[in-house]
CSV table of N, CA, C and O in Angstrom, one decimal:
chain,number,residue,atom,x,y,z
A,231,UNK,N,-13.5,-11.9,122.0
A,231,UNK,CA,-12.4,-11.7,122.9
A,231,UNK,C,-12.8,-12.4,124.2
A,231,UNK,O,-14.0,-12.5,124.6
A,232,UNK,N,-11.8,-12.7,124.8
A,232,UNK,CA,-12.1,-13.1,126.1
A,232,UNK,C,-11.8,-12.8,127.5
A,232,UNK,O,-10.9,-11.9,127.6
A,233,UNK,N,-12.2,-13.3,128.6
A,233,UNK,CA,-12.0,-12.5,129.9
A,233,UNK,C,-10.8,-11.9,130.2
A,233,UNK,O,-10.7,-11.0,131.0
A,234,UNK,N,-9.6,-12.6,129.2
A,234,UNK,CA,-8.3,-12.1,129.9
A,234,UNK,C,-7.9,-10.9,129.1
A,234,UNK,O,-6.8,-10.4,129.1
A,235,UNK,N,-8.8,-10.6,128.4
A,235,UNK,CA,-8.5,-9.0,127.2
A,235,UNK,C,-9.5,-8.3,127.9
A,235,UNK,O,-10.6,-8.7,128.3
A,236,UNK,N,-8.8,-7.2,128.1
A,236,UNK,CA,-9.1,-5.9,128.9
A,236,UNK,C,-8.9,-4.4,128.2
A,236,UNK,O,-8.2,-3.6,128.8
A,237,UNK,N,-9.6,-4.1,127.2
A,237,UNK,CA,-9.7,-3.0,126.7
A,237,UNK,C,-9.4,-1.3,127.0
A,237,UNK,O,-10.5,-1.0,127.5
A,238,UNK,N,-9.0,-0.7,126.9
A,238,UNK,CA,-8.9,0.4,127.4
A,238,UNK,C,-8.7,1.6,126.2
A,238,UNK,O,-7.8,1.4,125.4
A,239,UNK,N,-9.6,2.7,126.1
A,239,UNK,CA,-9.5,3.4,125.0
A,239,UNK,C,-9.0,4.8,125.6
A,239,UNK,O,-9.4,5.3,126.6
A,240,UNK,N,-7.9,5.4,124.8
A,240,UNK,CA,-7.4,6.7,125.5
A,240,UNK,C,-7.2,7.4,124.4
A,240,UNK,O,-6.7,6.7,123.5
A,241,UNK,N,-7.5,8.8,124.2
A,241,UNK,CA,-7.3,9.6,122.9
A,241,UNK,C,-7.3,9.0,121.7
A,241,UNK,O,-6.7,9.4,120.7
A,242,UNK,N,-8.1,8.1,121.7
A,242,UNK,CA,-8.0,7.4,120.3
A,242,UNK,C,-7.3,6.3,120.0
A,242,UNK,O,-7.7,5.7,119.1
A,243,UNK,N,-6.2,5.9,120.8
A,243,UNK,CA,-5.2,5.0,121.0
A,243,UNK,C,-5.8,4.0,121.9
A,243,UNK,O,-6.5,4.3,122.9
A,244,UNK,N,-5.5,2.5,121.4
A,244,UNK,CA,-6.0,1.5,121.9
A,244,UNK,C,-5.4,0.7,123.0
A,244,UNK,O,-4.3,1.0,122.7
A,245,UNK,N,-5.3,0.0,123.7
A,245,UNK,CA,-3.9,-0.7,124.6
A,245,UNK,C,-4.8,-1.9,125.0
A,245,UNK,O,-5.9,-1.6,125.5
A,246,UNK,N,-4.5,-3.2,125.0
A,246,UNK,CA,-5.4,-4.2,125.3
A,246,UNK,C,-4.5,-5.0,126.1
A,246,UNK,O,-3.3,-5.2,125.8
A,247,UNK,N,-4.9,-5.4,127.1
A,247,UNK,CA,-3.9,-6.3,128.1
A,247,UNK,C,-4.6,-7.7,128.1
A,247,UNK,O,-5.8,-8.0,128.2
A,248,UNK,N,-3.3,-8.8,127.7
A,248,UNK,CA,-4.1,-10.2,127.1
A,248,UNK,C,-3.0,-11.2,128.1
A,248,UNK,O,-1.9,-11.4,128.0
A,249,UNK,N,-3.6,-11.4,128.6
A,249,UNK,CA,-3.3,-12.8,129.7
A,249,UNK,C,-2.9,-14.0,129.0
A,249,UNK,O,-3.5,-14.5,128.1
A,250,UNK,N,-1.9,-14.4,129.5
A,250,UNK,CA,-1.6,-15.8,127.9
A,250,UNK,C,-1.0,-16.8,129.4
A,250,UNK,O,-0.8,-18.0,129.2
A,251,UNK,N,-0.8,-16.3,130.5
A,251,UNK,CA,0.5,-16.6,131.7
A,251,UNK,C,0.0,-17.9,131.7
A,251,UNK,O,0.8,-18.6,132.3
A,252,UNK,N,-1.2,-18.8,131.2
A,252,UNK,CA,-1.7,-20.3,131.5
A,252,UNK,C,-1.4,-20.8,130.1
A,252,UNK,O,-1.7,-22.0,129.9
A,253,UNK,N,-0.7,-20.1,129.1
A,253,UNK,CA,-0.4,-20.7,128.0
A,253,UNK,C,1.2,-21.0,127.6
A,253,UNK,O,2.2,-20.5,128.3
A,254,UNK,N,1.4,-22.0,126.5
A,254,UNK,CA,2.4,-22.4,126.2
A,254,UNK,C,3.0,-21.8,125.0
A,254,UNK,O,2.1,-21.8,124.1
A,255,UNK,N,4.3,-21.4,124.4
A,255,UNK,CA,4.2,-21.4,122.9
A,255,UNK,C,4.1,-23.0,122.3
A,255,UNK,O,4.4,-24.1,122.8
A,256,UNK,N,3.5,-22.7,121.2
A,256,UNK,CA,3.0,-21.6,120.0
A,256,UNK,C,1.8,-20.8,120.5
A,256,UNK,O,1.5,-19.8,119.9
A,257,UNK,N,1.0,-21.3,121.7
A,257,UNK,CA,-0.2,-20.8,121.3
A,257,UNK,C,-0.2,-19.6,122.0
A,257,UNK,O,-1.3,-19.1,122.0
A,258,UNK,N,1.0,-18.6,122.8
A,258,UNK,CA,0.9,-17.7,122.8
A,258,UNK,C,0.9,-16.9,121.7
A,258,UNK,O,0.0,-16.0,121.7
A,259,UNK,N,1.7,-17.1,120.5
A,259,UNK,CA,2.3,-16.6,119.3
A,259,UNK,C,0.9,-16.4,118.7
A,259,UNK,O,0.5,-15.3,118.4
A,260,UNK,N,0.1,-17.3,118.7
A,260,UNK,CA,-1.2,-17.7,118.0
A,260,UNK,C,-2.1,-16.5,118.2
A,260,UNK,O,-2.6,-15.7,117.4
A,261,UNK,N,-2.0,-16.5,119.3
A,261,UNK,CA,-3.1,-15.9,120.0
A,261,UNK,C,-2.9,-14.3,120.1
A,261,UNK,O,-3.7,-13.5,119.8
A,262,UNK,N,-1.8,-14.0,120.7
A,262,UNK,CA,-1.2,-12.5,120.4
A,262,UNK,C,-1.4,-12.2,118.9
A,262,UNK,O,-1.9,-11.1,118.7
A,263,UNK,N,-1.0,-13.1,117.8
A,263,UNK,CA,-1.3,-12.9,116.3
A,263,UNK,C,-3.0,-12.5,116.1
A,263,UNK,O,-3.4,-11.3,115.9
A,264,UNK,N,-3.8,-13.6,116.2
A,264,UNK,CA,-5.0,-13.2,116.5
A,264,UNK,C,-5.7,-11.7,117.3
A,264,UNK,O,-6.2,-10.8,116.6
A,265,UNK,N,-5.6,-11.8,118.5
A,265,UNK,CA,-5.6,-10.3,119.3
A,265,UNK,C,-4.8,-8.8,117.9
A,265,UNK,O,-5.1,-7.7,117.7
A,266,UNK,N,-4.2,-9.4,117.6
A,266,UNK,CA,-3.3,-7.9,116.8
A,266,UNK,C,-4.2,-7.7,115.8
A,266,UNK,O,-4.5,-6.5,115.4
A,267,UNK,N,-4.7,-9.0,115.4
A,267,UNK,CA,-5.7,-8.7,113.9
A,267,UNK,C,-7.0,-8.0,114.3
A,267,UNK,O,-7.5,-7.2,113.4
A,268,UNK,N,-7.6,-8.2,115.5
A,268,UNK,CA,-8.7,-7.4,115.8
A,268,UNK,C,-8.8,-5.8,116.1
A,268,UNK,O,-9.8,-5.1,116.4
A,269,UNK,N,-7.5,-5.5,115.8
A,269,UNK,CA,-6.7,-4.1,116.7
A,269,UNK,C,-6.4,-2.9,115.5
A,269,UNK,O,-5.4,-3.0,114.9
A,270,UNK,N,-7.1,-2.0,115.4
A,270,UNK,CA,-6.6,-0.8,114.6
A,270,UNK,C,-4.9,-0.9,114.5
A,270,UNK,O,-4.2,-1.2,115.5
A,271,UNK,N,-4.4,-0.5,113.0
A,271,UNK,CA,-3.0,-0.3,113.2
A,271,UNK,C,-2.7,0.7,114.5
A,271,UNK,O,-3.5,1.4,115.1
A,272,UNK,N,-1.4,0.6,114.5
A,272,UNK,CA,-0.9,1.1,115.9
A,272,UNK,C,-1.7,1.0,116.9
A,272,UNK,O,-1.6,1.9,117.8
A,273,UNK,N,-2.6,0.0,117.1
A,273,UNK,CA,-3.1,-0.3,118.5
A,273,UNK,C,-1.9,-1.6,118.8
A,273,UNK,O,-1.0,-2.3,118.2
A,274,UNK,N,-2.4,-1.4,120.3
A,274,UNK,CA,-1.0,-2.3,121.2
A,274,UNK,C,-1.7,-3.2,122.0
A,274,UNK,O,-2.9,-3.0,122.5
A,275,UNK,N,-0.9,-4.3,122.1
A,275,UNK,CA,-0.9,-5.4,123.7
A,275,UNK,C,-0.4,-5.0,124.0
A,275,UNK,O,0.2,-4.1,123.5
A,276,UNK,N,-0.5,-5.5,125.7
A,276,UNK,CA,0.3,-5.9,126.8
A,276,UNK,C,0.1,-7.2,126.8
A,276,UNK,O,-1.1,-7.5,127.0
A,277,UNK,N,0.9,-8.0,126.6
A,277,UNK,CA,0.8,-9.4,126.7
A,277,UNK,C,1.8,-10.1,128.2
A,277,UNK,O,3.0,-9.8,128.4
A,278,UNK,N,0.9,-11.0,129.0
A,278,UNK,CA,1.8,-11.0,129.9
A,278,UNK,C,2.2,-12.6,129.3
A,278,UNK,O,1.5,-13.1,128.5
A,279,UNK,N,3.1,-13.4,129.7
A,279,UNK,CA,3.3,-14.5,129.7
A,279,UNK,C,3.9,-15.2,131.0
A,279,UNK,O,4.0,-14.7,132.1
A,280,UNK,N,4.3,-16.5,130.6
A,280,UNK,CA,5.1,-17.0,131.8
A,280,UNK,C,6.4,-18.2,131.3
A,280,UNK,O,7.6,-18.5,131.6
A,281,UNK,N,5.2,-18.6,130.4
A,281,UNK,CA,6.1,-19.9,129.3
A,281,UNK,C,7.5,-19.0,128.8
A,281,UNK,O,7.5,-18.0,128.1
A,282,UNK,N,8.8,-19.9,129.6
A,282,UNK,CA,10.0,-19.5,129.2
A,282,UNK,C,10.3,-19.3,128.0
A,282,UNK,O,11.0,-18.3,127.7
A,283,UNK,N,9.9,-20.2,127.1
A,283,UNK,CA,10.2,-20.0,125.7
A,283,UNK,C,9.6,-19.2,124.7
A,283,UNK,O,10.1,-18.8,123.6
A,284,UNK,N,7.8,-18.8,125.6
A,284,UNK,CA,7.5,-17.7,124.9
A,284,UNK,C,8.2,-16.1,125.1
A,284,UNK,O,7.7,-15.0,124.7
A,285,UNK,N,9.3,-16.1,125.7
A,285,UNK,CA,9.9,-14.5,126.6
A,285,UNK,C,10.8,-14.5,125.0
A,285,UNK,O,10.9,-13.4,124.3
A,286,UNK,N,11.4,-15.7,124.5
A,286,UNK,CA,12.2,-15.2,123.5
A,286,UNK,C,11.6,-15.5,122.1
A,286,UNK,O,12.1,-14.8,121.2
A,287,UNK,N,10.5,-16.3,121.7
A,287,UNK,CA,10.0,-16.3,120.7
A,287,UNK,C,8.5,-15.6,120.2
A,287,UNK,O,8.0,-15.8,119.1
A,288,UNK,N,8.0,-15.1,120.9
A,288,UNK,CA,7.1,-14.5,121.0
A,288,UNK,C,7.7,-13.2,120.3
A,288,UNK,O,7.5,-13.2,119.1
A,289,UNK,N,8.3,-12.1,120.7
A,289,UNK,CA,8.9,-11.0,120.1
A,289,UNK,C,9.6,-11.0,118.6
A,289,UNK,O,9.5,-10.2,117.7
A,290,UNK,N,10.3,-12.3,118.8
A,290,UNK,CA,10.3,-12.9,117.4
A,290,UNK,C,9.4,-13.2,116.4
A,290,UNK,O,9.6,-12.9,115.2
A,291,UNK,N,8.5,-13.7,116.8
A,291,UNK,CA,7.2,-14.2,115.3
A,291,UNK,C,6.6,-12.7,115.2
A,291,UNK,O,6.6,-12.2,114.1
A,292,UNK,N,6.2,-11.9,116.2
A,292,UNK,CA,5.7,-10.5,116.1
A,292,UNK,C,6.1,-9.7,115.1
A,292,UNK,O,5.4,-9.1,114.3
A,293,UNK,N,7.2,-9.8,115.1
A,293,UNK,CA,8.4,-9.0,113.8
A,293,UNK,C,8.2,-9.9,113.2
A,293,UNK,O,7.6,-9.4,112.3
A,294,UNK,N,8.4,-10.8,113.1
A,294,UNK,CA,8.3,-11.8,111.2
A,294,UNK,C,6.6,-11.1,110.8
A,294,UNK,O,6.4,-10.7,109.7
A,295,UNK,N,5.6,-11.1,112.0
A,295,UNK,CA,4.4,-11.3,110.9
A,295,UNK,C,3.8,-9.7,110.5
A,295,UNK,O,2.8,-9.2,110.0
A,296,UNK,N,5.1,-9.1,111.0
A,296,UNK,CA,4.9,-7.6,110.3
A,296,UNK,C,4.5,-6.5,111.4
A,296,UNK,O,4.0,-5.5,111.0
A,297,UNK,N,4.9,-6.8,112.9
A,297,UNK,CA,4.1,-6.2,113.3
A,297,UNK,C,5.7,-5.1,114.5
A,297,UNK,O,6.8,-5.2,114.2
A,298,UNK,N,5.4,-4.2,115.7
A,298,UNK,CA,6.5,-4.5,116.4
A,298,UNK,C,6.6,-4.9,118.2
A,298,UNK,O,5.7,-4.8,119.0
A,299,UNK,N,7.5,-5.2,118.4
A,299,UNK,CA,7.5,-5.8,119.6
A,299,UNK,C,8.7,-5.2,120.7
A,299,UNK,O,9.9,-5.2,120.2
A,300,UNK,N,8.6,-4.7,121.9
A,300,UNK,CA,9.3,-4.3,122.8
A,300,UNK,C,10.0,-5.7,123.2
A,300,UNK,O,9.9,-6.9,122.8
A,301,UNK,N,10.7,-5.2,124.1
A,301,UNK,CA,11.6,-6.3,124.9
A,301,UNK,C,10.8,-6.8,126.2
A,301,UNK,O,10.2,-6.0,126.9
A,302,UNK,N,10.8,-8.0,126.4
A,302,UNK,CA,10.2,-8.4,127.6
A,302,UNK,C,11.0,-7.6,128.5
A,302,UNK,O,12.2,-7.2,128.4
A,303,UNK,N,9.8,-7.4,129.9
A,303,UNK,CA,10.0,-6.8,131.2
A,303,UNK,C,9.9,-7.9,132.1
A,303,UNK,O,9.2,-9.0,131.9
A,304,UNK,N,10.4,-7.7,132.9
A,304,UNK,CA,10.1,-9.4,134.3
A,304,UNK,C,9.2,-8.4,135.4
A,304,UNK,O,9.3,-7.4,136.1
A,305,UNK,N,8.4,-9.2,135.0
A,305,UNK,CA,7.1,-8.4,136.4
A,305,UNK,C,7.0,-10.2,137.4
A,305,UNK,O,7.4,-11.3,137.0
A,306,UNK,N,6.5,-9.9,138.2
A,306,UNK,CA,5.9,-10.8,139.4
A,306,UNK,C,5.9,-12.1,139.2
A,306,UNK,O,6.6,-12.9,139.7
A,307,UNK,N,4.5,-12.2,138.2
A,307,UNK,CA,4.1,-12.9,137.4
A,307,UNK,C,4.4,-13.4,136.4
A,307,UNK,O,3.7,-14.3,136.0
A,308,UNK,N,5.6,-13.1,135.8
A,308,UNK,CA,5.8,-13.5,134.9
A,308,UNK,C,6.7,-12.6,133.6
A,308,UNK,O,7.8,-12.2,134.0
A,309,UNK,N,6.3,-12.4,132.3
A,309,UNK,CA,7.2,-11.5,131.9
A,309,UNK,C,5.6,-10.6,131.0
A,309,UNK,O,4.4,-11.0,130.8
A,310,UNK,N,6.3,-9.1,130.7
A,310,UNK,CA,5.6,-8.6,129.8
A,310,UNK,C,6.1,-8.3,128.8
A,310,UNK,O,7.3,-8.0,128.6
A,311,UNK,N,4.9,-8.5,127.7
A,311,UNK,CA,5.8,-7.5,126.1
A,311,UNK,C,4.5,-6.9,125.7
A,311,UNK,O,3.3,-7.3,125.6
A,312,UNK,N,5.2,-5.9,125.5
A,312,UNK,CA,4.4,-4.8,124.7
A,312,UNK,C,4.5,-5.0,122.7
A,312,UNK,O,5.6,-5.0,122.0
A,313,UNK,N,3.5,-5.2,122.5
A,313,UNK,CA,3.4,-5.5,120.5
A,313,UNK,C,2.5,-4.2,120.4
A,313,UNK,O,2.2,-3.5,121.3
A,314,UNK,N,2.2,-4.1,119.0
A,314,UNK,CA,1.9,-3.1,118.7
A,314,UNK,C,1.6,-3.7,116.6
A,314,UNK,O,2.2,-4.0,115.6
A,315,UNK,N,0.4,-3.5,116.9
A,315,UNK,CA,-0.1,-3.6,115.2
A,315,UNK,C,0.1,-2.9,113.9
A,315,UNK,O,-0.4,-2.0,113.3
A,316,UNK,N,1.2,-3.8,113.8
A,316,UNK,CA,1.6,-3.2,112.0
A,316,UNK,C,0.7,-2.9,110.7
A,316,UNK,O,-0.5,-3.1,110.7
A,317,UNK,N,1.3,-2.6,110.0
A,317,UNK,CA,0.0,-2.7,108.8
A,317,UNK,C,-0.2,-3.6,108.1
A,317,UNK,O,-1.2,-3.7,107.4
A,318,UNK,N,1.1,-4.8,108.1
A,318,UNK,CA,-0.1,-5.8,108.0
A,318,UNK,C,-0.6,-6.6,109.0
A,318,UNK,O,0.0,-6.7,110.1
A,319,UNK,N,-1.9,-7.4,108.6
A,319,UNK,CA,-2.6,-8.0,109.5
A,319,UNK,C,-1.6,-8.8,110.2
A,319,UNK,O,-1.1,-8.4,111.3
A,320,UNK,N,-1.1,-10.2,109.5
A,320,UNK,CA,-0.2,-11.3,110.1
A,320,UNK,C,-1.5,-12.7,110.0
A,320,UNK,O,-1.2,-13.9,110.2
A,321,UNK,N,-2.3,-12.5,109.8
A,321,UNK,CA,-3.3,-13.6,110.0
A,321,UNK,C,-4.0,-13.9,108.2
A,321,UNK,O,-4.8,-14.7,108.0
């Protein structure tokens, strides 16, 4: 993992905050897919972004590759979505 994953463990429950805001799709898609596989089911991102096109396709591939995804939030920086690891991997 890398600097922009930020781990946090609480009751057992996992929440990982993954910085993508310097990326473009696909390779947000890529990369959030990746991060999910490393993640106990029902562990979660916070994924922030910034790439416009990842605000609507990103939540999209999440749900195709089996997994689920909230609705982006508009923060500051950019946008957030919360995913959350399905049972299956996606990778």
């Amino acid at each position: 993992m890398t600097d922009a994953l930020r781990v946090t463990e609480f009751r057992a429950a996992v929440l990982v905050d993954l910085d993508l805001r310097s990326d473009a799709f696909p390779a947000t898609l890529l990369k959030t897919i990746e991060a999910l596989g490393a993640l106990p089911v029902g562990g979660q991102l916070e994924v922030t972004v910034s790439d416009p096109h990842s605000v609507a396709a990103l939540p999209k591939g999440v749900r195709e590759a089996g997994h689920r995804a909230l609705e982006p939030i508009r923060v500051p920086d950019g946008f957030r979505i919360r995913v959350e690891r399905g049972a299956r991997s996606g990778s």
